[in-house]
Amino acid sequence: MTTKSESVERIIKNYFEPHCPNLIPALRAAAEAFDRIRSQGHVEPGDLDPLTEALCSDREPLSDNAVEMFWTLTANYEEARDVVEALSRDRKLVRRFNAVSCLSHETPKDSCATILRAAFTDKGATVRANAAGKAMRLNMHEVLPEFEAAFATETNDRTKSEMDLCLPL
């Protein structure tokens, strides 16, 4: 099986080296932490720090890779879900947006529901739109009442339009 560290090396060569070489150490650290957690089968104190740092980055190439790693980790480790839940309440919009992005089909439904319910009423329109799309992609019927209430009170035209596409939820 290919490790995350091995697969990240291809991404580094093809994208990070020519476009954002300063992000390479953080991406490697996140991938190594991911592999360590997966190989030991549990999370030790500090293991999630490099991944969380990458997830909190406002540089999309780094945070997008961290989001992908958190898709797996939130499915299997409560500590990873706790990090994502905490970031969903962070004062920085990019962190709240990324927290919603970390949810996957494998993330326990109760964790998804908690984060999505809060995100539907987030002060950031992009977070609200991201939550609507994520709820639709994950078939989160559990949050339909909150989604419909958020849709009914949405004041941002672009976000309302994006949410409207998700109404078949």
PDB file of C-alpha atoms in Angstrom:
ATOM      1  CA  MET A   1       0.000   0.000   0.000  1.00  0.00           C
ATOM      2  CA  THR A   2       1.270   3.459  -0.881  1.00  0.00           C
ATOM      3  CA  THR A   3       1.714   5.761   2.096  1.00  0.00           C
ATOM      4  CA  LYS A   4       0.442   9.316   2.114  1.00  0.00           C
ATOM      5  CA  SER A   5       4.070  10.482   2.303  1.00  0.00           C
ATOM      6  CA  GLU A   6       4.827   8.629  -0.938  1.00  0.00           C
ATOM      7  CA  SER A   7       1.782   9.958  -2.768  1.00  0.00           C
ATOM      8  CA  VAL A   8       2.456  13.496  -1.553  1.00  0.00           C
ATOM      9  CA  GLU A   9       5.898  13.393  -3.171  1.00  0.00           C
ATOM     10  CA  ARG A  10       4.240  13.266  -6.615  1.00  0.00           C
ATOM     11  CA  ILE A  11       2.089  16.279  -5.697  1.00  0.00           C
ATOM     12  CA  ILE A  12       5.156  18.115  -4.438  1.00  0.00           C
ATOM     13  CA  LYS A  13       7.103  17.453  -7.638  1.00  0.00           C
ATOM     14  CA  ASN A  14       4.252  18.319  -9.991  1.00  0.00           C
ATOM     15  CA  TYR A  15       2.708  21.285  -8.192  1.00  0.00           C
ATOM     16  CA  PHE A  16       4.378  22.500  -5.006  1.00  0.00           C
ATOM     17  CA  GLU A  17       7.960  22.746  -6.327  1.00  0.00           C
ATOM     18  CA  PRO A  18       7.060  25.012  -9.255  1.00  0.00           C
ATOM     19  CA  HIS A  19       4.285  27.009  -7.565  1.00  0.00           C
ATOM     20  CA  CYS A  20       4.679  27.130  -3.780  1.00  0.00           C
ATOM     21  CA  PRO A  21       7.922  25.538  -2.582  1.00  0.00           C
ATOM     22  CA  ASN A  22       7.651  27.282   0.794  1.00  0.00           C
ATOM     23  CA  LEU A  23       4.686  25.014   1.656  1.00  0.00           C
ATOM     24  CA  ILE A  24       6.567  21.754   1.059  1.00  0.00           C
ATOM     25  CA  PRO A  25       7.833  21.264   4.652  1.00  0.00           C
ATOM     26  CA  ALA A  26       4.334  21.709   6.092  1.00  0.00           C
ATOM     27  CA  LEU A  27       2.819  19.288   3.563  1.00  0.00           C
ATOM     28  CA  ARG A  28       5.487  16.676   4.261  1.00  0.00           C
ATOM     29  CA  ALA A  29       4.990  17.064   8.016  1.00  0.00           C
ATOM     30  CA  ALA A  30       1.227  16.623   7.626  1.00  0.00           C
ATOM     31  CA  ALA A  31       1.651  13.521   5.446  1.00  0.00           C
ATOM     32  CA  GLU A  32       4.145  11.997   7.893  1.00  0.00           C
ATOM     33  CA  ALA A  33       1.752  12.649  10.782  1.00  0.00           C
ATOM     34  CA  PHE A  34      -1.095  11.063   8.809  1.00  0.00           C
ATOM     35  CA  ASP A  35       1.000   7.968   8.108  1.00  0.00           C
ATOM     36  CA  ARG A  36       2.119   7.745  11.755  1.00  0.00           C
ATOM     37  CA  ILE A  37      -1.471   7.867  13.015  1.00  0.00           C
ATOM     38  CA  ARG A  38      -2.607   5.257  10.501  1.00  0.00           C
ATOM     39  CA  SER A  39       0.277   2.899  11.241  1.00  0.00           C
ATOM     40  CA  GLN A  40      -0.049   3.093  15.039  1.00  0.00           C
ATOM     41  CA  GLY A  41      -3.847   2.875  14.886  1.00  0.00           C
ATOM     42  CA  HIS A  42      -4.410   5.647  17.424  1.00  0.00           C
ATOM     43  CA  VAL A  43      -3.638   9.309  18.009  1.00  0.00           C
ATOM     44  CA  GLU A  44      -0.860  10.287  20.400  1.00  0.00           C
ATOM     45  CA  PRO A  45      -0.643  13.791  21.888  1.00  0.00           C
ATOM     46  CA  GLY A  46       0.775  16.117  19.251  1.00  0.00           C
ATOM     47  CA  ASP A  47       0.164  13.759  16.328  1.00  0.00           C
ATOM     48  CA  LEU A  48      -2.540  15.968  14.854  1.00  0.00           C
ATOM     49  CA  ASP A  49      -0.571  19.218  15.222  1.00  0.00           C
ATOM     50  CA  PRO A  50       1.059  19.219  11.738  1.00  0.00           C
ATOM     51  CA  LEU A  51      -2.230  18.218  10.144  1.00  0.00           C
ATOM     52  CA  THR A  52      -4.124  20.907  12.019  1.00  0.00           C
ATOM     53  CA  GLU A  53      -1.536  23.507  11.063  1.00  0.00           C
ATOM     54  CA  ALA A  54      -1.937  22.555   7.407  1.00  0.00           C
ATOM     55  CA  LEU A  55      -5.730  22.582   7.701  1.00  0.00           C
ATOM     56  CA  CYS A  56      -5.638  26.071   9.229  1.00  0.00           C
ATOM     57  CA  SER A  57      -3.549  27.459   6.399  1.00  0.00           C
ATOM     58  CA  ASP A  58      -5.103  30.102   4.208  1.00  0.00           C
ATOM     59  CA  ARG A  59      -3.026  28.688   1.338  1.00  0.00           C
ATOM     60  CA  GLU A  60      -5.380  26.378  -0.537  1.00  0.00           C
ATOM     61  CA  PRO A  61      -2.812  23.943  -1.916  1.00  0.00           C
ATOM     62  CA  LEU A  62      -1.814  23.065   1.642  1.00  0.00           C
ATOM     63  CA  SER A  63      -5.221  23.180   3.299  1.00  0.00           C
ATOM     64  CA  ASP A  64      -6.874  21.199   0.484  1.00  0.00           C
ATOM     65  CA  ASN A  65      -4.394  18.366   0.990  1.00  0.00           C
ATOM     66  CA  ALA A  66      -5.030  18.469   4.744  1.00  0.00           C
ATOM     67  CA  VAL A  67      -8.802  18.329   4.145  1.00  0.00           C
ATOM     68  CA  GLU A  68      -8.306  15.132   2.144  1.00  0.00           C
ATOM     69  CA  MET A  69      -6.312  13.590   5.001  1.00  0.00           C
ATOM     70  CA  PHE A  70      -8.973  14.606   7.520  1.00  0.00           C
ATOM     71  CA  TRP A  71     -11.630  12.807   5.430  1.00  0.00           C
ATOM     72  CA  THR A  72      -9.978   9.561   6.481  1.00  0.00           C
ATOM     73  CA  LEU A  73      -9.058  10.609  10.002  1.00  0.00           C
ATOM     74  CA  THR A  74     -12.515  11.889  10.974  1.00  0.00           C
ATOM     75  CA  ALA A  75     -13.921   8.502  10.027  1.00  0.00           C
ATOM     76  CA  ASN A  76     -11.697   6.651  12.449  1.00  0.00           C
ATOM     77  CA  TYR A  77     -10.441   8.910  15.209  1.00  0.00           C
ATOM     78  CA  GLU A  78     -12.454  10.906  17.706  1.00  0.00           C
ATOM     79  CA  GLU A  79      -9.495  13.229  18.250  1.00  0.00           C
ATOM     80  CA  ALA A  80      -9.611  14.233  14.574  1.00  0.00           C
ATOM     81  CA  ARG A  81     -13.349  14.872  14.825  1.00  0.00           C
ATOM     82  CA  ASP A  82     -12.705  17.017  17.903  1.00  0.00           C
ATOM     83  CA  VAL A  83     -10.189  19.129  15.946  1.00  0.00           C
ATOM     84  CA  VAL A  84     -12.640  19.619  13.087  1.00  0.00           C
ATOM     85  CA  GLU A  85     -15.460  20.487  15.472  1.00  0.00           C
ATOM     86  CA  ALA A  86     -13.278  23.051  17.255  1.00  0.00           C
ATOM     87  CA  LEU A  87     -12.247  24.605  13.947  1.00  0.00           C
ATOM     88  CA  SER A  88     -15.897  24.831  12.909  1.00  0.00           C
ATOM     89  CA  ARG A  89     -16.257  27.384  15.741  1.00  0.00           C
ATOM     90  CA  ASP A  90     -13.012  29.269  15.041  1.00  0.00           C
ATOM     91  CA  ARG A  91     -13.134  33.020  14.533  1.00  0.00           C
ATOM     92  CA  LYS A  92     -11.391  32.724  11.126  1.00  0.00           C
ATOM     93  CA  LEU A  93     -13.668  32.049   8.181  1.00  0.00           C
ATOM     94  CA  VAL A  94     -11.161  29.883   6.285  1.00  0.00           C
ATOM     95  CA  ARG A  95     -10.918  27.515   9.239  1.00  0.00           C
ATOM     96  CA  ARG A  96     -14.688  27.188   9.563  1.00  0.00           C
ATOM     97  CA  PHE A  97     -14.936  26.616   5.798  1.00  0.00           C
ATOM     98  CA  ASN A  98     -12.219  23.949   5.918  1.00  0.00           C
ATOM     99  CA  ALA A  99     -13.892  22.250   8.887  1.00  0.00           C
ATOM    100  CA  VAL A 100     -17.045  21.728   6.829  1.00  0.00           C
ATOM    101  CA  SER A 101     -14.911  20.499   3.937  1.00  0.00           C
ATOM    102  CA  CYS A 102     -13.389  17.798   6.195  1.00  0.00           C
ATOM    103  CA  LEU A 103     -16.691  15.945   6.483  1.00  0.00           C
ATOM    104  CA  SER A 104     -17.005  12.788   4.408  1.00  0.00           C
ATOM    105  CA  HIS A 105     -19.347   9.851   3.921  1.00  0.00           C
ATOM    106  CA  GLU A 106     -17.256   7.985   6.487  1.00  0.00           C
ATOM    107  CA  THR A 107     -17.442  10.692   9.164  1.00  0.00           C
ATOM    108  CA  PRO A 108     -19.996   9.646  11.800  1.00  0.00           C
ATOM    109  CA  LYS A 109     -23.368  11.223  11.064  1.00  0.00           C
ATOM    110  CA  ASP A 110     -23.667  12.851  14.504  1.00  0.00           C
ATOM    111  CA  SER A 111     -20.388  14.734  13.989  1.00  0.00           C
ATOM    112  CA  CYS A 112     -21.486  15.812  10.515  1.00  0.00           C
ATOM    113  CA  ALA A 113     -24.861  16.957  11.805  1.00  0.00           C
ATOM    114  CA  THR A 114     -23.343  19.018  14.641  1.00  0.00           C
ATOM    115  CA  ILE A 115     -20.968  20.852  12.334  1.00  0.00           C
ATOM    116  CA  LEU A 116     -23.490  21.350   9.527  1.00  0.00           C
ATOM    117  CA  ARG A 117     -26.221  22.680  11.810  1.00  0.00           C
ATOM    118  CA  ALA A 118     -23.877  25.359  13.104  1.00  0.00           C
ATOM    119  CA  ALA A 119     -22.523  26.113   9.623  1.00  0.00           C
ATOM    120  CA  PHE A 120     -25.998  26.766   8.178  1.00  0.00           C
ATOM    121  CA  THR A 121     -26.171  29.906  10.336  1.00  0.00           C
ATOM    122  CA  ASP A 122     -22.479  30.848  10.118  1.00  0.00           C
ATOM    123  CA  LYS A 123     -21.697  34.541   9.697  1.00  0.00           C
ATOM    124  CA  GLY A 124     -19.714  33.699   6.537  1.00  0.00           C
ATOM    125  CA  ALA A 125     -21.784  33.248   3.377  1.00  0.00           C
ATOM    126  CA  THR A 126     -19.182  30.927   1.864  1.00  0.00           C
ATOM    127  CA  VAL A 127     -19.348  28.685   4.938  1.00  0.00           C
ATOM    128  CA  ARG A 128     -23.155  28.551   4.695  1.00  0.00           C
ATOM    129  CA  ALA A 129     -22.989  27.670   0.989  1.00  0.00           C
ATOM    130  CA  ASN A 130     -20.298  25.051   1.622  1.00  0.00           C
ATOM    131  CA  ALA A 131     -22.435  23.501   4.365  1.00  0.00           C
ATOM    132  CA  ALA A 132     -25.439  23.300   2.052  1.00  0.00           C
ATOM    133  CA  GLY A 133     -23.428  21.582  -0.645  1.00  0.00           C
ATOM    134  CA  LYS A 134     -21.805  19.210   1.820  1.00  0.00           C
ATOM    135  CA  ALA A 135     -25.180  18.288   3.347  1.00  0.00           C
ATOM    136  CA  MET A 136     -26.495  17.454  -0.112  1.00  0.00           C
ATOM    137  CA  ARG A 137     -23.430  15.405  -1.114  1.00  0.00           C
ATOM    138  CA  LEU A 138     -23.564  13.456   2.158  1.00  0.00           C
ATOM    139  CA  ASN A 139     -27.362  12.952   1.978  1.00  0.00           C
ATOM    140  CA  MET A 140     -27.724  14.419   5.457  1.00  0.00           C
ATOM    141  CA  HIS A 141     -31.520  14.252   5.739  1.00  0.00           C
ATOM    142  CA  GLU A 142     -31.043  14.580   9.515  1.00  0.00           C
ATOM    143  CA  VAL A 143     -30.321  18.300   9.104  1.00  0.00           C
ATOM    144  CA  LEU A 144     -33.083  19.086   6.619  1.00  0.00           C
ATOM    145  CA  PRO A 145     -35.196  21.160   9.070  1.00  0.00           C
ATOM    146  CA  GLU A 146     -32.202  23.368   9.938  1.00  0.00           C
ATOM    147  CA  PHE A 147     -31.235  23.628   6.281  1.00  0.00           C
ATOM    148  CA  GLU A 148     -34.745  24.706   5.282  1.00  0.00           C
ATOM    149  CA  ALA A 149     -34.826  27.283   8.098  1.00  0.00           C
ATOM    150  CA  ALA A 150     -31.451  28.668   6.998  1.00  0.00           C
ATOM    151  CA  PHE A 151     -32.598  28.796   3.387  1.00  0.00           C
ATOM    152  CA  ALA A 152     -35.744  30.688   4.365  1.00  0.00           C
ATOM    153  CA  THR A 153     -33.735  33.374   6.162  1.00  0.00           C
ATOM    154  CA  GLU A 154     -30.716  33.582   3.826  1.00  0.00           C
ATOM    155  CA  THR A 155     -30.087  37.183   2.743  1.00  0.00           C
ATOM    156  CA  ASN A 156     -27.045  36.744   0.496  1.00  0.00           C
ATOM    157  CA  ASP A 157     -28.358  36.276  -3.057  1.00  0.00           C
ATOM    158  CA  ARG A 158     -25.431  34.168  -4.277  1.00  0.00           C
ATOM    159  CA  THR A 159     -25.545  31.901  -1.229  1.00  0.00           C
ATOM    160  CA  LYS A 160     -29.324  31.573  -1.491  1.00  0.00           C
ATOM    161  CA  SER A 161     -28.949  30.575  -5.142  1.00  0.00           C
ATOM    162  CA  GLU A 162     -26.312  27.957  -4.228  1.00  0.00           C
ATOM    163  CA  MET A 163     -28.485  26.666  -1.385  1.00  0.00           C
ATOM    164  CA  ASP A 164     -31.458  26.448  -3.742  1.00  0.00           C
ATOM    165  CA  LEU A 165     -29.521  23.929  -5.833  1.00  0.00           C
ATOM    166  CA  CYS A 166     -29.198  21.764  -2.716  1.00  0.00           C
ATOM    167  CA  LEU A 167     -32.870  21.768  -1.753  1.00  0.00           C
ATOM    168  CA  PRO A 168     -33.530  18.307  -3.192  1.00  0.00           C
ATOM    169  CA  LEU A 169     -31.535  17.122  -0.147  1.00  0.00           C
TER     170      LEU A 169
END
